[in-house]
Coordinates of C-alpha atoms (C1' of nucleotides) in Angstrom, one line a residue:
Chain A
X1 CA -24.2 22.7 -22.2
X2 CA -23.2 24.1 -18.7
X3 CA -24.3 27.6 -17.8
X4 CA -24.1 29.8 -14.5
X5 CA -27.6 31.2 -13.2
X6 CA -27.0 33.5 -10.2
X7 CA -25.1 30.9 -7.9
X8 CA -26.5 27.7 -8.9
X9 CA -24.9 26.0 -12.3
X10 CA -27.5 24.5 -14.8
X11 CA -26.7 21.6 -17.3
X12 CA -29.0 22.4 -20.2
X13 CA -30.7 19.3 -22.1
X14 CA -29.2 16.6 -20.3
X15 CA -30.1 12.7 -20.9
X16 CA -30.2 9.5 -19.2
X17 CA -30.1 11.6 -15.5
X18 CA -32.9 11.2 -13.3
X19 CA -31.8 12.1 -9.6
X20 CA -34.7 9.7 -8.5
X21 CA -32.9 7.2 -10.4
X22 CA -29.3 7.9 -9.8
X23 CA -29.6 8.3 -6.1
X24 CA -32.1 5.8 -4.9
X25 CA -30.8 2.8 -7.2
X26 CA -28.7 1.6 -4.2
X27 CA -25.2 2.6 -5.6
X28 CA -25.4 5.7 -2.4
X29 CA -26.9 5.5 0.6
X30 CA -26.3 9.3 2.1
X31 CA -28.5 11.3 -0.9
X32 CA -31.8 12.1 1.0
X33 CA -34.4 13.5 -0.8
X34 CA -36.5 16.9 -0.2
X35 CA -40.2 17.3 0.1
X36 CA -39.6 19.1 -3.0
X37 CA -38.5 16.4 -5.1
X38 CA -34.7 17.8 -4.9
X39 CA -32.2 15.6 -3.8
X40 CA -29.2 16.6 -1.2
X41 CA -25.8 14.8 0.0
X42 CA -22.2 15.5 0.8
X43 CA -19.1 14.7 -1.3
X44 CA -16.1 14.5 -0.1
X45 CA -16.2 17.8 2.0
X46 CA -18.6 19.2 -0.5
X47 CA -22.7 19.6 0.1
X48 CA -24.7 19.5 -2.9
X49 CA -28.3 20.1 -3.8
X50 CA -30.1 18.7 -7.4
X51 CA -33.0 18.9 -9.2
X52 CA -34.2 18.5 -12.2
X53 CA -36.6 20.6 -14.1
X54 CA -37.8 19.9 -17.5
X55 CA -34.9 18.7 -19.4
X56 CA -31.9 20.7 -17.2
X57 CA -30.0 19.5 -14.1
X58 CA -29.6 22.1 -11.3
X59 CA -26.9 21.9 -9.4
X60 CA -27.5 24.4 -6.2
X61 CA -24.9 26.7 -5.0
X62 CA -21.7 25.7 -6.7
X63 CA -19.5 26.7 -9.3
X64 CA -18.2 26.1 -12.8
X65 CA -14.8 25.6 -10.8
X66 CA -16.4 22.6 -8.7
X67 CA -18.0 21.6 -11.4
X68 CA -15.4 20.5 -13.3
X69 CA -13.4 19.6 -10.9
X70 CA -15.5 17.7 -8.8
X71 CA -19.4 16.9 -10.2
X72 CA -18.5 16.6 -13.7
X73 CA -16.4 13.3 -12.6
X74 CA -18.8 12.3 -9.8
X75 CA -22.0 11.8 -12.2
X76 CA -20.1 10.5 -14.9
X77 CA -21.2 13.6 -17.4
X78 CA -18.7 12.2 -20.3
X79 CA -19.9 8.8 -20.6
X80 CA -22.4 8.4 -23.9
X81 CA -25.3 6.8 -21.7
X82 CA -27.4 7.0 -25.0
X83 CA -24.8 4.8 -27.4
X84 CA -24.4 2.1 -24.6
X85 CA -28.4 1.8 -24.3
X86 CA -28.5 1.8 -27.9
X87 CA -26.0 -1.2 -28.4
X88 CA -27.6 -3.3 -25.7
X89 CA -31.0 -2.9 -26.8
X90 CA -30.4 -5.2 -29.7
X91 CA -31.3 -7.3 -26.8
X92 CA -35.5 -7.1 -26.3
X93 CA -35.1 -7.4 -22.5
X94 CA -32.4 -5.2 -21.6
X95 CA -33.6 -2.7 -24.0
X96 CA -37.1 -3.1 -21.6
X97 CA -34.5 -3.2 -18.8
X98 CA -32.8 0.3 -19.8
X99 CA -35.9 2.0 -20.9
X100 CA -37.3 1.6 -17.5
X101 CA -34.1 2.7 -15.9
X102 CA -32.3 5.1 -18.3
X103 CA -31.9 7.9 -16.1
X104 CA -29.1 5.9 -14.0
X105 CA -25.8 6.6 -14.0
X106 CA -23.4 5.5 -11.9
X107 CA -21.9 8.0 -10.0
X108 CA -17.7 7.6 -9.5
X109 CA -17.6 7.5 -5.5
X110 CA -15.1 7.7 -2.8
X111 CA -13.2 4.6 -2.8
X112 CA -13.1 4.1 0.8
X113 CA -16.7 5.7 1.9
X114 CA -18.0 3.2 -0.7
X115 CA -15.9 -0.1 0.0
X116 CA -17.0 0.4 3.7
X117 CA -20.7 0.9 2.8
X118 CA -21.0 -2.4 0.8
X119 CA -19.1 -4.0 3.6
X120 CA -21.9 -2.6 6.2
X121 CA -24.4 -4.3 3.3
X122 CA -23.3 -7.2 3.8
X123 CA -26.5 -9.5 4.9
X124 CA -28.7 -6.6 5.7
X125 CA -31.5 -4.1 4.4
X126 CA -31.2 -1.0 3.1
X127 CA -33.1 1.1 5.6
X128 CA -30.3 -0.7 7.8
X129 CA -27.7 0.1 5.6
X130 CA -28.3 3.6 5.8
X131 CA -29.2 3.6 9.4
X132 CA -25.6 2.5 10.2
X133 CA -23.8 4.7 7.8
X134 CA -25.6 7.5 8.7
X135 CA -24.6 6.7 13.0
X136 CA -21.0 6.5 11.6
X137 CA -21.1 10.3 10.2
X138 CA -23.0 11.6 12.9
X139 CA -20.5 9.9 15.2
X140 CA -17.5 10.3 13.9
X141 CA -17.6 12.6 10.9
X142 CA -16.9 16.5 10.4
X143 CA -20.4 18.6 11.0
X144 CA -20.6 21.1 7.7
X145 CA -23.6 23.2 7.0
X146 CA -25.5 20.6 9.0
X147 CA -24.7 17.8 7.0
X148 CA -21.7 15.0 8.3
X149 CA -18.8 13.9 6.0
X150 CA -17.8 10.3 5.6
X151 CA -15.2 9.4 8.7
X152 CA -11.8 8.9 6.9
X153 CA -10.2 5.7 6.8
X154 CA -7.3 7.5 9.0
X155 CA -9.9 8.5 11.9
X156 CA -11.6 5.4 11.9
X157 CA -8.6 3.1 11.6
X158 CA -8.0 4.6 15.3
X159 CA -11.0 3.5 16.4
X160 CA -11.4 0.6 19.2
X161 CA -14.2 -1.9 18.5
X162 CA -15.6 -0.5 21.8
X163 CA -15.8 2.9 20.2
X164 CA -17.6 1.8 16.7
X165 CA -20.2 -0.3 18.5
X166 CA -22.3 2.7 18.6
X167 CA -23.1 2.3 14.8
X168 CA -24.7 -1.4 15.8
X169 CA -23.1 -2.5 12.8
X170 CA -22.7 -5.8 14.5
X171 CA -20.0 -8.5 13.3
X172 CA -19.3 -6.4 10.3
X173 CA -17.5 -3.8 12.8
X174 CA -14.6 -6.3 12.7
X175 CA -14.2 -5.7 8.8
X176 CA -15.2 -2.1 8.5
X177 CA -11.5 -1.4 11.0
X178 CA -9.8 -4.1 8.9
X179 CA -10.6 -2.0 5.6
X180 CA -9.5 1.5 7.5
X181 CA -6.3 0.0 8.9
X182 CA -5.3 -1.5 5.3
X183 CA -6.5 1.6 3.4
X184 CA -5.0 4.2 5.8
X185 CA -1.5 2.8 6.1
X186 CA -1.7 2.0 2.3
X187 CA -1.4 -1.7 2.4
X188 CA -4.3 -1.6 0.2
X189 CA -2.8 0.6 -2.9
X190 CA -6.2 1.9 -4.2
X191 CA -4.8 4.3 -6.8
X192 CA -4.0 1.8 -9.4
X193 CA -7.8 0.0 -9.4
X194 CA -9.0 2.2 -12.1
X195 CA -7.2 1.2 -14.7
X196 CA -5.1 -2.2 -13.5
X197 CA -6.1 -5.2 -15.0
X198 CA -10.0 -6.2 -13.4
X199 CA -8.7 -9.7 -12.1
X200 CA -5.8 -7.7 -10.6
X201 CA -8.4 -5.2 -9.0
X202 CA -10.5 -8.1 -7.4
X203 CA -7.7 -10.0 -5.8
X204 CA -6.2 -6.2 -4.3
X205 CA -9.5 -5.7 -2.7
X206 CA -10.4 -9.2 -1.7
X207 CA -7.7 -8.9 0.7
X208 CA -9.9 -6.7 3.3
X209 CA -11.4 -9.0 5.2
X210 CA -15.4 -8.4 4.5
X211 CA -14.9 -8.0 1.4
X212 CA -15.6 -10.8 -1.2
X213 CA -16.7 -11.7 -4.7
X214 CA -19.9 -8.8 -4.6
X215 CA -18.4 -6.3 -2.4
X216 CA -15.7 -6.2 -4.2
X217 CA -17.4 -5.2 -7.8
X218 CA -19.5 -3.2 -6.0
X219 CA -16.5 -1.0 -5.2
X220 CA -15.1 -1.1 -8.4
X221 CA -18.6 -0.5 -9.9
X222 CA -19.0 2.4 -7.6
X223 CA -16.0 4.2 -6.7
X224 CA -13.7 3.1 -9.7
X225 CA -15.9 3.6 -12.8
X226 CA -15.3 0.1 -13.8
X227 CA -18.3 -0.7 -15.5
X228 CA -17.2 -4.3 -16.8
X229 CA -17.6 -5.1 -13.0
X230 CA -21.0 -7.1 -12.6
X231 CA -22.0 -7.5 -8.7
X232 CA -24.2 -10.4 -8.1
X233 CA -26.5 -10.5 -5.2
X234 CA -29.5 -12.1 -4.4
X235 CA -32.1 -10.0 -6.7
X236 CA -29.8 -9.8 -9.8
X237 CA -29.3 -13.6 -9.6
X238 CA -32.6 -14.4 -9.3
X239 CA -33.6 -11.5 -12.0
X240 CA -30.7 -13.5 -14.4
X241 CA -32.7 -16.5 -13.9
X242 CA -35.9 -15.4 -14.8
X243 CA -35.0 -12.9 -17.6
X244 CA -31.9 -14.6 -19.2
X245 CA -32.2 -17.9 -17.8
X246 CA -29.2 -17.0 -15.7
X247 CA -26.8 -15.4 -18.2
X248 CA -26.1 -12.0 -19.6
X249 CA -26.6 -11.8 -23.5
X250 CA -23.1 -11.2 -24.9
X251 CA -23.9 -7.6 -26.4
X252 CA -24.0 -6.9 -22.1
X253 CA -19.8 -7.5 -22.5
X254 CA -18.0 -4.7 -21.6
X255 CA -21.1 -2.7 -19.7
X256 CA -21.8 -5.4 -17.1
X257 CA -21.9 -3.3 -14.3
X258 CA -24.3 -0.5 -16.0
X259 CA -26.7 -3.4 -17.6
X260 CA -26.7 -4.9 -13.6
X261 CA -27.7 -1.7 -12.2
X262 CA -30.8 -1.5 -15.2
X263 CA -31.6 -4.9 -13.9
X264 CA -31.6 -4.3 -10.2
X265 CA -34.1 -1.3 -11.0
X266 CA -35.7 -3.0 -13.1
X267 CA -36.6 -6.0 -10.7
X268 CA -36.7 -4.0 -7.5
X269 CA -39.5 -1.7 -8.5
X270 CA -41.3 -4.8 -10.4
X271 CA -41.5 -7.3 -8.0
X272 CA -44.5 -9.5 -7.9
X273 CA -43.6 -9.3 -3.8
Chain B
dG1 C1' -40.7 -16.5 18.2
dC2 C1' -39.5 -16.7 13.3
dC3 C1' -37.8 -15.0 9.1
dC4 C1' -35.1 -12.2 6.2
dA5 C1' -31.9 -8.6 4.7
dG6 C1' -27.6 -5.8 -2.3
dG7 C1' -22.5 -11.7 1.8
dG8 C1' -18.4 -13.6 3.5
dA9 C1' -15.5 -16.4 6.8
dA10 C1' -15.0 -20.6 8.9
dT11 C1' -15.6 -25.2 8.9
dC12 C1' -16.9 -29.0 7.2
dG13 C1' -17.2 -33.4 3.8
Chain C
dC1 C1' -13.1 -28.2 -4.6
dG2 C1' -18.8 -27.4 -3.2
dA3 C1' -22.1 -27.1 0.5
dT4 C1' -23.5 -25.6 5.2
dT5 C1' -23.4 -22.8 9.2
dC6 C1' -22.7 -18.8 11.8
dC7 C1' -22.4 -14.0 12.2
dA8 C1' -25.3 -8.9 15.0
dT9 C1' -29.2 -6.3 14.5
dG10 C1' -33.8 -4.5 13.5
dG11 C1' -38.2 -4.7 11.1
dG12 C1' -42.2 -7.3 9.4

DNA sequence: GCCCAGGGAATCG
DNA sequence: CGATTCCATGGG
């Protein structure tokens, strides 16, 4: 249940959200969180504050208009979290796997923001990752209320290398103009990936130079809602290995991508290293 | 100095 | 085909 409180909207009783979770589980990289706990970032032209208290989601400053229009799609309020944790707990460790990380949900992103930010994590950290996105804003995004939108592919298909060396995003600058100049003259025809076949969707995608095999789900993952997408990178192989012995159980089919990001959590925050 | 980081392209055999 | 090597940059 949504309600309005003064300007700020509250979702009453909500599960499996935990803005710790959903914004620090490396699927965004622009969310910083407050001394307070909350959590703020910019969407599309949008800047959002959440929090959670008790069992209710407060969304700061907004609307019941953007909310349904814009947040209700961007957190992904209509997918039944609970049923798909219930199916793959018949599993012992993902059901370990999704009780430590139930409060993720995988948030439905700007296509091109999040196909460049995967190509910028190419081979690097995520204090990096950040780093580099955040000099891309600064440098070339729109200021609003003090926060910088993502560049658009338009503005930064313009760009010289020259210009974007300023981000230091080293030989993945290269890349990061090849995706703008496909995406803003519409060689790359993003509107169909949500709902064209997945091997369709890879092959589309693949054709942006920086992006392969884990990029590429990570976009569809991301931006797409495509939660059959299953990115593997170095910790969710190695995690496969030692929890699966390097396979997904089958009862994973068909939520890949939301069992991966259990996983990640799940191995990032218990690593013997 | 050396190693590695939510990989991918180029270049081998 | 699979396996190696290089790619910029910054932090440990």
């Amino acid at each position: 249940m949504i309600i309005e409180d003064g300007k700020n909207l509250i979702i009453k009783d909500v599960s499996n959200f935990e803005p710790d979770q959903v914004f620090d589980c490396g699927q965004a990289f622009r969310w910083v969180k407050a001394v307070d706990g909350s959590w703020t970032g910019i969407v599309g032209r949008k800047k959002l504050r959440v929090s959670k208290q008790g069992n209710d989601i407060i969304l700061f400053n907004t609307t019941f208009k953007e909310f349904n229009d814009i947040w209700k799609r961007y957190f992904d309020i209509d997918r039944d979290y609970g049923s798909i944790i219930q199916t793959i707990s018949s599993d012992p460790t993902l059901k370990a796997a999704a009780e430590f990380g139930g409060g993720i949900r995988i948030l439905v992103q700007d296509p091109w923001e999040t196909i460049c930010s995967f190509i910028i994590s190419q081979n690097n950290n995520i204090p990096r990752i950040k780093g580099i996105i955040d000099k891309l804003c600064t440098n070339f995004g729109e200021c609003i209320d003090d926060y910088y939108t993502f560049p658009s592919a338009e503005k930064v298909s313009k760009l010289t290398l020259e210009e974007l060396s300023v981000i230091k995003s080293g030989f993945r600058a290269k890349y990061i103009l090849d995706a703008a100049q496909k995406i803003a003259s519409n060689q790359i025809d993003l509107s169909k990936l949500y709902d064209c076949d997945i091997a369709e969707a890879r092959e589309e995608l693949m054709k942006i130079k920086g992006v392969g095999p884990k990029v590429c789900d990570c976009a569809l993952l991301f931006a797409f809602a495509r939660i059959e997408a299953f990115p593997i990178d170095v910790w969710i192989k190695r995690a496969l290995n030692e929890m699966f012995g390097g396979e997904l159980p089958e009862v994973a089919n068909g939520y890949a991508g939301i069992v991966q990001q259990y996983i990640f959590h799940y191995a990032r925050n218990n690593s013997d290293k």
